[in-house]
Amino acid sequence: MQTILFHSTIFGPIHSRRLGSSLGVNLSPADGKICSFDCLYCEAGFNAQGPGTAGLPAKEEVARLLREKLAAMKEAGETLDVITFSGNGEPTLHPDFPAILDDTLRLRSEFFPQAKVSVLCNSTRLDRPEVVEALRRADNNIVKLDSAITATIRLLDRPNSPAFTAEKVIGELKQFAGTGIVQTMMLRGSFEGQAVDNTTETEIKALIEAYRAIAPREIMLYSIDRPTPATQLEKIPAEELRAIGARIQAETGITVQVN
Ligand code: SF4
């Protein structure tokens, strides 16, 4: 099983295709994965590897480690484009996520005021007002929508909750009209004998309708970049991804970034 975990709470900076020079904040355990999805393409591997034994990092520890790292980077004359919440799972599952985000915004302003704070979020906790409010305070609130069709999104993202549907998440994503960035992983292949493909005409039409309804400030399309835990997945060629992005932009009027 693929298990590429981030073995620390603060990691990087790494160069991200989408975000530039990015310092990562991992609110999941350093030795395991905790997520409300179990995506076929997750770079941290499948949830079956378990949550480890280290537990979630405490709010105070995150702030201490982040302060230390930012101070060292500033001292060394390094640059920073973005602080990104990502890592071995879903950051909004941490019970102190809103307070940790606020600490991060404060530390950013103290050390690298020009840097952005981004959250990569899987959109499963948008029924919680405190999570929605916190995400609104981030500079880049990047929320996942991998398909607008329930059968496909369940196959691709494998939510823990049997109640998770595309309709529910699309409704909740409307809370970020004009401010959120909707991110969609495009791929095709198969898993356990079932075909999966979110690039078909039916899928793209449904996504276009969903993006129109959500009206985010931007759409990000990307495809597989690293080994995935499901081994029979195919990266969408850059040219095809660009063509899909151009169509979506033309039909929604929303800026589409293709990575
Ligand atoms: S939501 Fe993110 S962390 Fe969770 S399984 Fe999917 S890719 Fe992995």
PDB file of C-alpha atoms and ligand atoms in Angstrom:
ATOM      1  CA  MET A   1       0.000   0.000   0.000  1.00  0.00           C
ATOM      2  CA  GLN A   2       1.171   3.504  -0.842  1.00  0.00           C
ATOM      3  CA  THR A   3       1.943   5.415   2.334  1.00  0.00           C
ATOM      4  CA  ILE A   4       3.804   8.659   1.826  1.00  0.00           C
ATOM      5  CA  LEU A   5       3.138  10.443   5.062  1.00  0.00           C
ATOM      6  CA  PHE A   6       4.396  13.836   6.155  1.00  0.00           C
ATOM      7  CA  HIS A   7       6.251  12.917   9.317  1.00  0.00           C
ATOM      8  CA  SER A   8       5.999  16.312  10.988  1.00  0.00           C
ATOM      9  CA  THR A   9       3.438  18.975  11.820  1.00  0.00           C
ATOM     10  CA  ILE A  10       5.259  21.700   9.870  1.00  0.00           C
ATOM     11  CA  PHE A  11       6.863  20.566   6.622  1.00  0.00           C
ATOM     12  CA  GLY A  12       8.706  22.173   3.730  1.00  0.00           C
ATOM     13  CA  PRO A  13       8.802  24.702   2.262  1.00  0.00           C
ATOM     14  CA  ILE A  14       8.146  22.682  -0.868  1.00  0.00           C
ATOM     15  CA  HIS A  15       7.504  23.950  -4.374  1.00  0.00           C
ATOM     16  CA  SER A  16       3.870  23.383  -5.208  1.00  0.00           C
ATOM     17  CA  ARG A  17       2.626  23.475  -8.819  1.00  0.00           C
ATOM     18  CA  ARG A  18      -0.468  25.238  -7.700  1.00  0.00           C
ATOM     19  CA  LEU A  19       0.687  27.371  -4.816  1.00  0.00           C
ATOM     20  CA  GLY A  20       4.365  28.308  -5.265  1.00  0.00           C
ATOM     21  CA  SER A  21       6.840  28.114  -2.331  1.00  0.00           C
ATOM     22  CA  SER A  22       4.644  26.534   0.271  1.00  0.00           C
ATOM     23  CA  LEU A  23       5.170  25.761   3.937  1.00  0.00           C
ATOM     24  CA  GLY A  24       2.875  22.939   4.982  1.00  0.00           C
ATOM     25  CA  VAL A  25       0.850  22.604   8.169  1.00  0.00           C
ATOM     26  CA  ASN A  26      -0.214  19.034   8.869  1.00  0.00           C
ATOM     27  CA  LEU A  27      -2.932  18.827  11.522  1.00  0.00           C
ATOM     28  CA  SER A  28      -3.114  15.028  11.287  1.00  0.00           C
ATOM     29  CA  PRO A  29      -0.866  12.699  13.287  1.00  0.00           C
ATOM     30  CA  ALA A  30       2.765  12.579  12.136  1.00  0.00           C
ATOM     31  CA  ASP A  31       2.644   8.772  11.959  1.00  0.00           C
ATOM     32  CA  GLY A  32      -0.780   8.050  10.480  1.00  0.00           C
ATOM     33  CA  LYS A  33      -3.664   9.336   8.408  1.00  0.00           C
ATOM     34  CA  ILE A  34      -7.053  10.678   9.500  1.00  0.00           C
ATOM     35  CA  CYS A  35      -9.545  11.683   6.834  1.00  0.00           C
ATOM     36  CA  SER A  36     -13.285  11.713   6.259  1.00  0.00           C
ATOM     37  CA  PHE A  37     -12.566  10.692   2.647  1.00  0.00           C
ATOM     38  CA  ASP A  38     -10.368   7.866   1.405  1.00  0.00           C
ATOM     39  CA  CYS A  39      -9.644   9.101  -2.116  1.00  0.00           C
ATOM     40  CA  LEU A  40      -8.340   6.658  -4.704  1.00  0.00           C
ATOM     41  CA  TYR A  41      -5.581   9.147  -5.545  1.00  0.00           C
ATOM     42  CA  CYS A  42      -4.590  10.274  -2.026  1.00  0.00           C
ATOM     43  CA  GLU A  43      -0.863  10.951  -1.869  1.00  0.00           C
ATOM     44  CA  ALA A  44      -0.885   9.999   1.818  1.00  0.00           C
ATOM     45  CA  GLY A  45      -2.178   6.501   0.969  1.00  0.00           C
ATOM     46  CA  PHE A  46      -5.387   4.767   1.999  1.00  0.00           C
ATOM     47  CA  ASN A  47      -6.971   5.214   5.443  1.00  0.00           C
ATOM     48  CA  ALA A  48      -6.434   1.485   6.068  1.00  0.00           C
ATOM     49  CA  GLN A  49      -2.870   2.262   7.150  1.00  0.00           C
ATOM     50  CA  GLY A  50      -4.432   3.591  10.366  1.00  0.00           C
ATOM     51  CA  PRO A  51      -4.163   6.799  12.374  1.00  0.00           C
ATOM     52  CA  GLY A  52      -0.829   5.941  14.036  1.00  0.00           C
ATOM     53  CA  THR A  53      -0.155   6.521  17.720  1.00  0.00           C
ATOM     54  CA  ALA A  54       1.112  10.111  17.866  1.00  0.00           C
ATOM     55  CA  GLY A  55      -2.350  11.718  18.056  1.00  0.00           C
ATOM     56  CA  LEU A  56      -3.365  15.133  16.762  1.00  0.00           C
ATOM     57  CA  PRO A  57      -0.893  17.941  17.385  1.00  0.00           C
ATOM     58  CA  ALA A  58      -2.018  20.347  20.128  1.00  0.00           C
ATOM     59  CA  LYS A  59      -2.908  23.897  19.111  1.00  0.00           C
ATOM     60  CA  GLU A  60      -0.066  25.356  21.229  1.00  0.00           C
ATOM     61  CA  GLU A  61       2.441  22.945  19.692  1.00  0.00           C
ATOM     62  CA  VAL A  62       1.412  23.892  16.157  1.00  0.00           C
ATOM     63  CA  ALA A  63       1.877  27.584  16.971  1.00  0.00           C
ATOM     64  CA  ARG A  64       5.252  26.961  18.628  1.00  0.00           C
ATOM     65  CA  LEU A  65       6.590  24.888  15.728  1.00  0.00           C
ATOM     66  CA  LEU A  66       5.281  27.322  13.128  1.00  0.00           C
ATOM     67  CA  ARG A  67       6.816  30.309  14.939  1.00  0.00           C
ATOM     68  CA  GLU A  68      10.175  28.536  15.130  1.00  0.00           C
ATOM     69  CA  LYS A  69      10.125  27.659  11.434  1.00  0.00           C
ATOM     70  CA  LEU A  70       9.013  31.084  10.224  1.00  0.00           C
ATOM     71  CA  ALA A  71      11.625  32.809  12.407  1.00  0.00           C
ATOM     72  CA  ALA A  72      14.369  30.522  11.021  1.00  0.00           C
ATOM     73  CA  MET A  73      13.249  31.130   7.425  1.00  0.00           C
ATOM     74  CA  LYS A  74      13.189  34.883   7.936  1.00  0.00           C
ATOM     75  CA  GLU A  75      16.609  34.808   9.582  1.00  0.00           C
ATOM     76  CA  ALA A  76      17.983  32.826   6.597  1.00  0.00           C
ATOM     77  CA  GLY A  77      16.513  35.338   4.109  1.00  0.00           C
ATOM     78  CA  GLU A  78      14.208  32.755   2.543  1.00  0.00           C
ATOM     79  CA  THR A  79      11.034  33.694   0.707  1.00  0.00           C
ATOM     80  CA  LEU A  80       7.568  32.277   1.248  1.00  0.00           C
ATOM     81  CA  ASP A  81       4.515  32.456  -1.020  1.00  0.00           C
ATOM     82  CA  VAL A  82       2.036  30.528   1.025  1.00  0.00           C
ATOM     83  CA  ILE A  83       1.387  28.604   4.230  1.00  0.00           C
ATOM     84  CA  THR A  84      -0.801  25.645   3.289  1.00  0.00           C
ATOM     85  CA  PHE A  85      -2.938  23.459   5.509  1.00  0.00           C
ATOM     86  CA  SER A  86      -2.700  19.975   4.017  1.00  0.00           C
ATOM     87  CA  GLY A  87      -0.798  16.845   5.081  1.00  0.00           C
ATOM     88  CA  ASN A  88      -1.915  13.401   6.196  1.00  0.00           C
ATOM     89  CA  GLY A  89      -5.639  14.009   6.165  1.00  0.00           C
ATOM     90  CA  GLU A  90      -8.366  16.594   6.450  1.00  0.00           C
ATOM     91  CA  PRO A  91      -7.325  19.693   8.468  1.00  0.00           C
ATOM     92  CA  THR A  92     -10.857  20.712   9.404  1.00  0.00           C
ATOM     93  CA  LEU A  93     -11.280  17.476  11.382  1.00  0.00           C
ATOM     94  CA  HIS A  94      -8.933  18.908  14.024  1.00  0.00           C
ATOM     95  CA  PRO A  95     -11.210  20.177  16.833  1.00  0.00           C
ATOM     96  CA  ASP A  96      -9.100  23.365  17.191  1.00  0.00           C
ATOM     97  CA  PHE A  97      -8.875  24.081  13.462  1.00  0.00           C
ATOM     98  CA  PRO A  98     -10.490  27.558  13.697  1.00  0.00           C
ATOM     99  CA  ALA A  99      -8.138  28.691  16.489  1.00  0.00           C
ATOM    100  CA  ILE A 100      -5.089  27.180  14.774  1.00  0.00           C
ATOM    101  CA  LEU A 101      -6.002  29.004  11.570  1.00  0.00           C
ATOM    102  CA  ASP A 102      -6.184  32.282  13.495  1.00  0.00           C
ATOM    103  CA  ASP A 103      -2.777  31.633  15.115  1.00  0.00           C
ATOM    104  CA  THR A 104      -1.387  30.945  11.632  1.00  0.00           C
ATOM    105  CA  LEU A 105      -2.825  34.170  10.212  1.00  0.00           C
ATOM    106  CA  ARG A 106      -1.227  36.113  13.097  1.00  0.00           C
ATOM    107  CA  LEU A 107       2.185  34.436  12.661  1.00  0.00           C
ATOM    108  CA  ARG A 108       2.050  34.978   8.912  1.00  0.00           C
ATOM    109  CA  SER A 109       1.444  38.707   9.447  1.00  0.00           C
ATOM    110  CA  GLU A 110       4.321  38.873  11.926  1.00  0.00           C
ATOM    111  CA  PHE A 111       6.971  37.117   9.781  1.00  0.00           C
ATOM    112  CA  PHE A 112       5.892  37.077   6.106  1.00  0.00           C
ATOM    113  CA  PRO A 113       3.013  39.562   5.736  1.00  0.00           C
ATOM    114  CA  GLN A 114       2.944  39.155   1.942  1.00  0.00           C
ATOM    115  CA  ALA A 115       2.443  35.363   2.126  1.00  0.00           C
ATOM    116  CA  LYS A 116      -1.019  33.855   1.743  1.00  0.00           C
ATOM    117  CA  VAL A 117      -2.648  31.297   3.998  1.00  0.00           C
ATOM    118  CA  SER A 118      -4.346  28.498   2.041  1.00  0.00           C
ATOM    119  CA  VAL A 119      -6.458  25.620   3.264  1.00  0.00           C
ATOM    120  CA  LEU A 120      -6.907  22.474   1.179  1.00  0.00           C
ATOM    121  CA  CYS A 121     -10.215  21.192   2.438  1.00  0.00           C
ATOM    122  CA  ASN A 122     -12.246  18.174   1.329  1.00  0.00           C
ATOM    123  CA  SER A 123     -15.628  19.893   1.879  1.00  0.00           C
ATOM    124  CA  THR A 124     -16.983  17.269   4.309  1.00  0.00           C
ATOM    125  CA  ARG A 125     -17.275  19.626   7.301  1.00  0.00           C
ATOM    126  CA  LEU A 126     -19.181  22.473   5.710  1.00  0.00           C
ATOM    127  CA  ASP A 127     -22.253  21.745   7.828  1.00  0.00           C
ATOM    128  CA  ARG A 128     -20.365  23.272  10.789  1.00  0.00           C
ATOM    129  CA  PRO A 129     -20.659  27.065  11.009  1.00  0.00           C
ATOM    130  CA  GLU A 130     -17.345  27.414  12.898  1.00  0.00           C
ATOM    131  CA  VAL A 131     -15.514  25.566  10.104  1.00  0.00           C
ATOM    132  CA  VAL A 132     -17.196  27.651   7.396  1.00  0.00           C
ATOM    133  CA  GLU A 133     -16.368  30.900   9.230  1.00  0.00           C
ATOM    134  CA  ALA A 134     -12.742  29.824   9.685  1.00  0.00           C
ATOM    135  CA  LEU A 135     -12.404  28.900   6.014  1.00  0.00           C
ATOM    136  CA  ARG A 136     -13.743  32.343   5.103  1.00  0.00           C
ATOM    137  CA  ARG A 137     -10.864  33.924   7.046  1.00  0.00           C
ATOM    138  CA  ALA A 138      -8.216  32.059   4.998  1.00  0.00           C
ATOM    139  CA  ASP A 139      -6.801  33.904   1.977  1.00  0.00           C
ATOM    140  CA  ASN A 140      -7.312  30.878  -0.245  1.00  0.00           C
ATOM    141  CA  ASN A 141     -10.117  28.579   0.769  1.00  0.00           C
ATOM    142  CA  ILE A 142      -9.608  25.652  -1.604  1.00  0.00           C
ATOM    143  CA  VAL A 143     -12.534  23.243  -1.413  1.00  0.00           C
ATOM    144  CA  LYS A 144     -12.814  19.894  -3.142  1.00  0.00           C
ATOM    145  CA  LEU A 145     -15.497  18.868  -5.634  1.00  0.00           C
ATOM    146  CA  ASP A 146     -14.337  15.893  -7.716  1.00  0.00           C
ATOM    147  CA  SER A 147     -17.668  15.180  -9.392  1.00  0.00           C
ATOM    148  CA  ALA A 148     -21.188  16.578  -9.385  1.00  0.00           C
ATOM    149  CA  ILE A 149     -22.618  13.062  -9.660  1.00  0.00           C
ATOM    150  CA  THR A 150     -23.022  11.173  -6.384  1.00  0.00           C
ATOM    151  CA  ALA A 151     -22.086   7.721  -7.699  1.00  0.00           C
ATOM    152  CA  THR A 152     -18.831   9.085  -9.150  1.00  0.00           C
ATOM    153  CA  ILE A 153     -17.828  11.253  -6.195  1.00  0.00           C
ATOM    154  CA  ARG A 154     -18.466   8.333  -3.846  1.00  0.00           C
ATOM    155  CA  LEU A 155     -16.354   6.037  -6.022  1.00  0.00           C
ATOM    156  CA  LEU A 156     -13.492   8.535  -6.341  1.00  0.00           C
ATOM    157  CA  ASP A 157     -13.424  10.051  -2.855  1.00  0.00           C
ATOM    158  CA  ARG A 158     -14.892   7.164  -0.822  1.00  0.00           C
ATOM    159  CA  PRO A 159     -16.472   9.232   1.981  1.00  0.00           C
ATOM    160  CA  ASN A 160     -16.749   7.700   5.458  1.00  0.00           C
ATOM    161  CA  SER A 161     -20.308   9.003   5.755  1.00  0.00           C
ATOM    162  CA  PRO A 162     -23.026   7.050   3.930  1.00  0.00           C
ATOM    163  CA  ALA A 163     -25.034  10.304   3.855  1.00  0.00           C
ATOM    164  CA  PHE A 164     -22.493  12.142   1.700  1.00  0.00           C
ATOM    165  CA  THR A 165     -23.922  13.124  -1.688  1.00  0.00           C
ATOM    166  CA  ALA A 166     -22.882  15.466  -4.478  1.00  0.00           C
ATOM    167  CA  GLU A 167     -26.116  17.442  -4.011  1.00  0.00           C
ATOM    168  CA  LYS A 168     -25.377  18.022  -0.319  1.00  0.00           C
ATOM    169  CA  VAL A 169     -21.829  19.220  -0.875  1.00  0.00           C
ATOM    170  CA  ILE A 170     -22.785  21.443  -3.834  1.00  0.00           C
ATOM    171  CA  GLY A 171     -25.444  23.076  -1.644  1.00  0.00           C
ATOM    172  CA  GLU A 172     -22.898  23.689   1.117  1.00  0.00           C
ATOM    173  CA  LEU A 173     -20.261  25.013  -1.280  1.00  0.00           C
ATOM    174  CA  LYS A 174     -22.622  27.842  -2.222  1.00  0.00           C
ATOM    175  CA  GLN A 175     -21.625  29.396   1.109  1.00  0.00           C
ATOM    176  CA  PHE A 176     -18.363  30.377  -0.596  1.00  0.00           C
ATOM    177  CA  ALA A 177     -19.874  32.100  -3.625  1.00  0.00           C
ATOM    178  CA  GLY A 178     -17.409  34.689  -4.904  1.00  0.00           C
ATOM    179  CA  THR A 179     -14.708  33.752  -2.378  1.00  0.00           C
ATOM    180  CA  GLY A 180     -13.900  30.034  -2.481  1.00  0.00           C
ATOM    181  CA  ILE A 181     -11.690  28.184  -4.926  1.00  0.00           C
ATOM    182  CA  VAL A 182     -13.201  24.882  -6.057  1.00  0.00           C
ATOM    183  CA  GLN A 183     -10.611  22.234  -6.826  1.00  0.00           C
ATOM    184  CA  THR A 184     -11.329  19.193  -8.990  1.00  0.00           C
ATOM    185  CA  MET A 185      -9.038  16.209  -9.514  1.00  0.00           C
ATOM    186  CA  MET A 186      -9.568  14.819 -13.014  1.00  0.00           C
ATOM    187  CA  LEU A 187      -8.695  11.217 -13.723  1.00  0.00           C
ATOM    188  CA  ARG A 188      -9.858   7.959 -15.201  1.00  0.00           C
ATOM    189  CA  GLY A 189      -9.098   4.316 -14.631  1.00  0.00           C
ATOM    190  CA  SER A 190     -10.569   1.569 -12.517  1.00  0.00           C
ATOM    191  CA  PHE A 191     -10.691   0.381  -8.948  1.00  0.00           C
ATOM    192  CA  GLU A 192     -11.700  -3.078  -7.796  1.00  0.00           C
ATOM    193  CA  GLY A 193     -13.167  -3.807 -11.226  1.00  0.00           C
ATOM    194  CA  GLN A 194     -15.238  -0.612 -11.406  1.00  0.00           C
ATOM    195  CA  ALA A 195     -14.497   1.963 -14.071  1.00  0.00           C
ATOM    196  CA  VAL A 196     -14.019   5.529 -12.885  1.00  0.00           C
ATOM    197  CA  ASP A 197     -13.838   8.550 -15.193  1.00  0.00           C
ATOM    198  CA  ASN A 198     -14.836  12.117 -14.349  1.00  0.00           C
ATOM    199  CA  THR A 199     -13.870  13.485 -17.776  1.00  0.00           C
ATOM    200  CA  THR A 200     -16.857  12.136 -19.736  1.00  0.00           C
ATOM    201  CA  GLU A 201     -19.355  14.479 -21.394  1.00  0.00           C
ATOM    202  CA  THR A 202     -21.950  13.674 -18.709  1.00  0.00           C
ATOM    203  CA  GLU A 203     -19.463  14.426 -15.929  1.00  0.00           C
ATOM    204  CA  ILE A 204     -18.237  17.705 -17.441  1.00  0.00           C
ATOM    205  CA  LYS A 205     -21.799  18.915 -18.055  1.00  0.00           C
ATOM    206  CA  ALA A 206     -22.743  18.135 -14.455  1.00  0.00           C
ATOM    207  CA  LEU A 207     -19.617  19.877 -13.158  1.00  0.00           C
ATOM    208  CA  ILE A 208     -20.352  22.962 -15.249  1.00  0.00           C
ATOM    209  CA  GLU A 209     -23.849  23.125 -13.786  1.00  0.00           C
ATOM    210  CA  ALA A 210     -22.437  22.720 -10.259  1.00  0.00           C
ATOM    211  CA  TYR A 211     -19.745  25.382 -10.737  1.00  0.00           C
ATOM    212  CA  ARG A 212     -22.408  27.779 -12.020  1.00  0.00           C
ATOM    213  CA  ALA A 213     -24.555  27.100  -8.963  1.00  0.00           C
ATOM    214  CA  ILE A 214     -21.635  27.463  -6.532  1.00  0.00           C
ATOM    215  CA  ALA A 215     -20.136  30.508  -8.327  1.00  0.00           C
ATOM    216  CA  PRO A 216     -16.664  30.294  -6.749  1.00  0.00           C
ATOM    217  CA  ARG A 217     -14.035  32.959  -7.352  1.00  0.00           C
ATOM    218  CA  GLU A 218     -11.912  30.394  -9.199  1.00  0.00           C
ATOM    219  CA  ILE A 219     -11.802  26.756 -10.316  1.00  0.00           C
ATOM    220  CA  MET A 220      -8.610  24.659 -10.150  1.00  0.00           C
ATOM    221  CA  LEU A 221      -8.307  21.557 -12.315  1.00  0.00           C
ATOM    222  CA  TYR A 222      -5.454  19.147 -11.847  1.00  0.00           C
ATOM    223  CA  SER A 223      -4.583  15.519 -12.385  1.00  0.00           C
ATOM    224  CA  ILE A 224      -2.376  12.896 -10.810  1.00  0.00           C
ATOM    225  CA  ASP A 225       1.222  13.949 -10.221  1.00  0.00           C
ATOM    226  CA  ARG A 226       2.605  11.248  -7.924  1.00  0.00           C
ATOM    227  CA  PRO A 227       2.019   7.539  -7.298  1.00  0.00           C
ATOM    228  CA  THR A 228      -1.499   6.807  -6.062  1.00  0.00           C
ATOM    229  CA  PRO A 229      -2.716   4.075  -3.677  1.00  0.00           C
ATOM    230  CA  ALA A 230      -5.133   2.792  -6.359  1.00  0.00           C
ATOM    231  CA  THR A 231      -2.756   1.610  -9.021  1.00  0.00           C
ATOM    232  CA  GLN A 232      -4.985   1.587 -12.100  1.00  0.00           C
ATOM    233  CA  LEU A 233      -5.531   5.317 -12.450  1.00  0.00           C
ATOM    234  CA  GLU A 234      -4.536   7.386 -15.434  1.00  0.00           C
ATOM    235  CA  LYS A 235      -3.223  10.930 -15.459  1.00  0.00           C
ATOM    236  CA  ILE A 236      -5.165  13.185 -17.814  1.00  0.00           C
ATOM    237  CA  PRO A 237      -2.740  14.593 -20.417  1.00  0.00           C
ATOM    238  CA  ALA A 238      -1.996  18.317 -19.998  1.00  0.00           C
ATOM    239  CA  GLU A 239      -3.465  19.222 -23.383  1.00  0.00           C
ATOM    240  CA  GLU A 240      -6.760  17.470 -22.620  1.00  0.00           C
ATOM    241  CA  LEU A 241      -6.911  19.065 -19.178  1.00  0.00           C
ATOM    242  CA  ARG A 242      -6.345  22.508 -20.716  1.00  0.00           C
ATOM    243  CA  ALA A 243      -9.140  21.884 -23.238  1.00  0.00           C
ATOM    244  CA  ILE A 244     -11.528  20.878 -20.429  1.00  0.00           C
ATOM    245  CA  GLY A 245     -10.496  23.967 -18.464  1.00  0.00           C
ATOM    246  CA  ALA A 246     -11.053  26.268 -21.457  1.00  0.00           C
ATOM    247  CA  ARG A 247     -14.523  24.831 -22.023  1.00  0.00           C
ATOM    248  CA  ILE A 248     -15.488  25.179 -18.366  1.00  0.00           C
ATOM    249  CA  GLN A 249     -14.231  28.764 -18.270  1.00  0.00           C
ATOM    250  CA  ALA A 250     -16.122  29.632 -21.461  1.00  0.00           C
ATOM    251  CA  GLU A 251     -19.359  28.065 -20.202  1.00  0.00           C
ATOM    252  CA  THR A 252     -19.253  29.361 -16.620  1.00  0.00           C
ATOM    253  CA  GLY A 253     -17.447  32.701 -16.923  1.00  0.00           C
ATOM    254  CA  ILE A 254     -15.346  31.626 -13.918  1.00  0.00           C
ATOM    255  CA  THR A 255     -11.539  31.697 -14.090  1.00  0.00           C
ATOM    256  CA  VAL A 256     -10.142  28.182 -14.415  1.00  0.00           C
ATOM    257  CA  GLN A 257      -6.566  27.445 -13.414  1.00  0.00           C
ATOM    258  CA  VAL A 258      -5.168  24.229 -14.887  1.00  0.00           C
ATOM    259  CA  ASN A 259      -2.171  22.601 -13.243  1.00  0.00           C
TER     260      ASN A 259
HETATM  261  S1  SF4 B   1      -9.455  14.338   1.083  1.00  0.00           S
HETATM  262 FE1  SF4 B   1      -7.282  14.685   0.776  1.00  0.00          FE
HETATM  263  S2  SF4 B   1      -6.295  13.714   2.547  1.00  0.00           S
HETATM  264 FE2  SF4 B   1      -8.385  12.937   2.448  1.00  0.00          FE
HETATM  265  S3  SF4 B   1      -8.238  11.037   1.316  1.00  0.00           S
HETATM  266 FE3  SF4 B   1      -8.731  12.657  -0.155  1.00  0.00          FE
HETATM  267  S4  SF4 B   1      -6.766  13.374  -0.953  1.00  0.00           S
HETATM  268 FE4  SF4 B   1      -6.363  12.207   0.934  1.00  0.00          FE
END
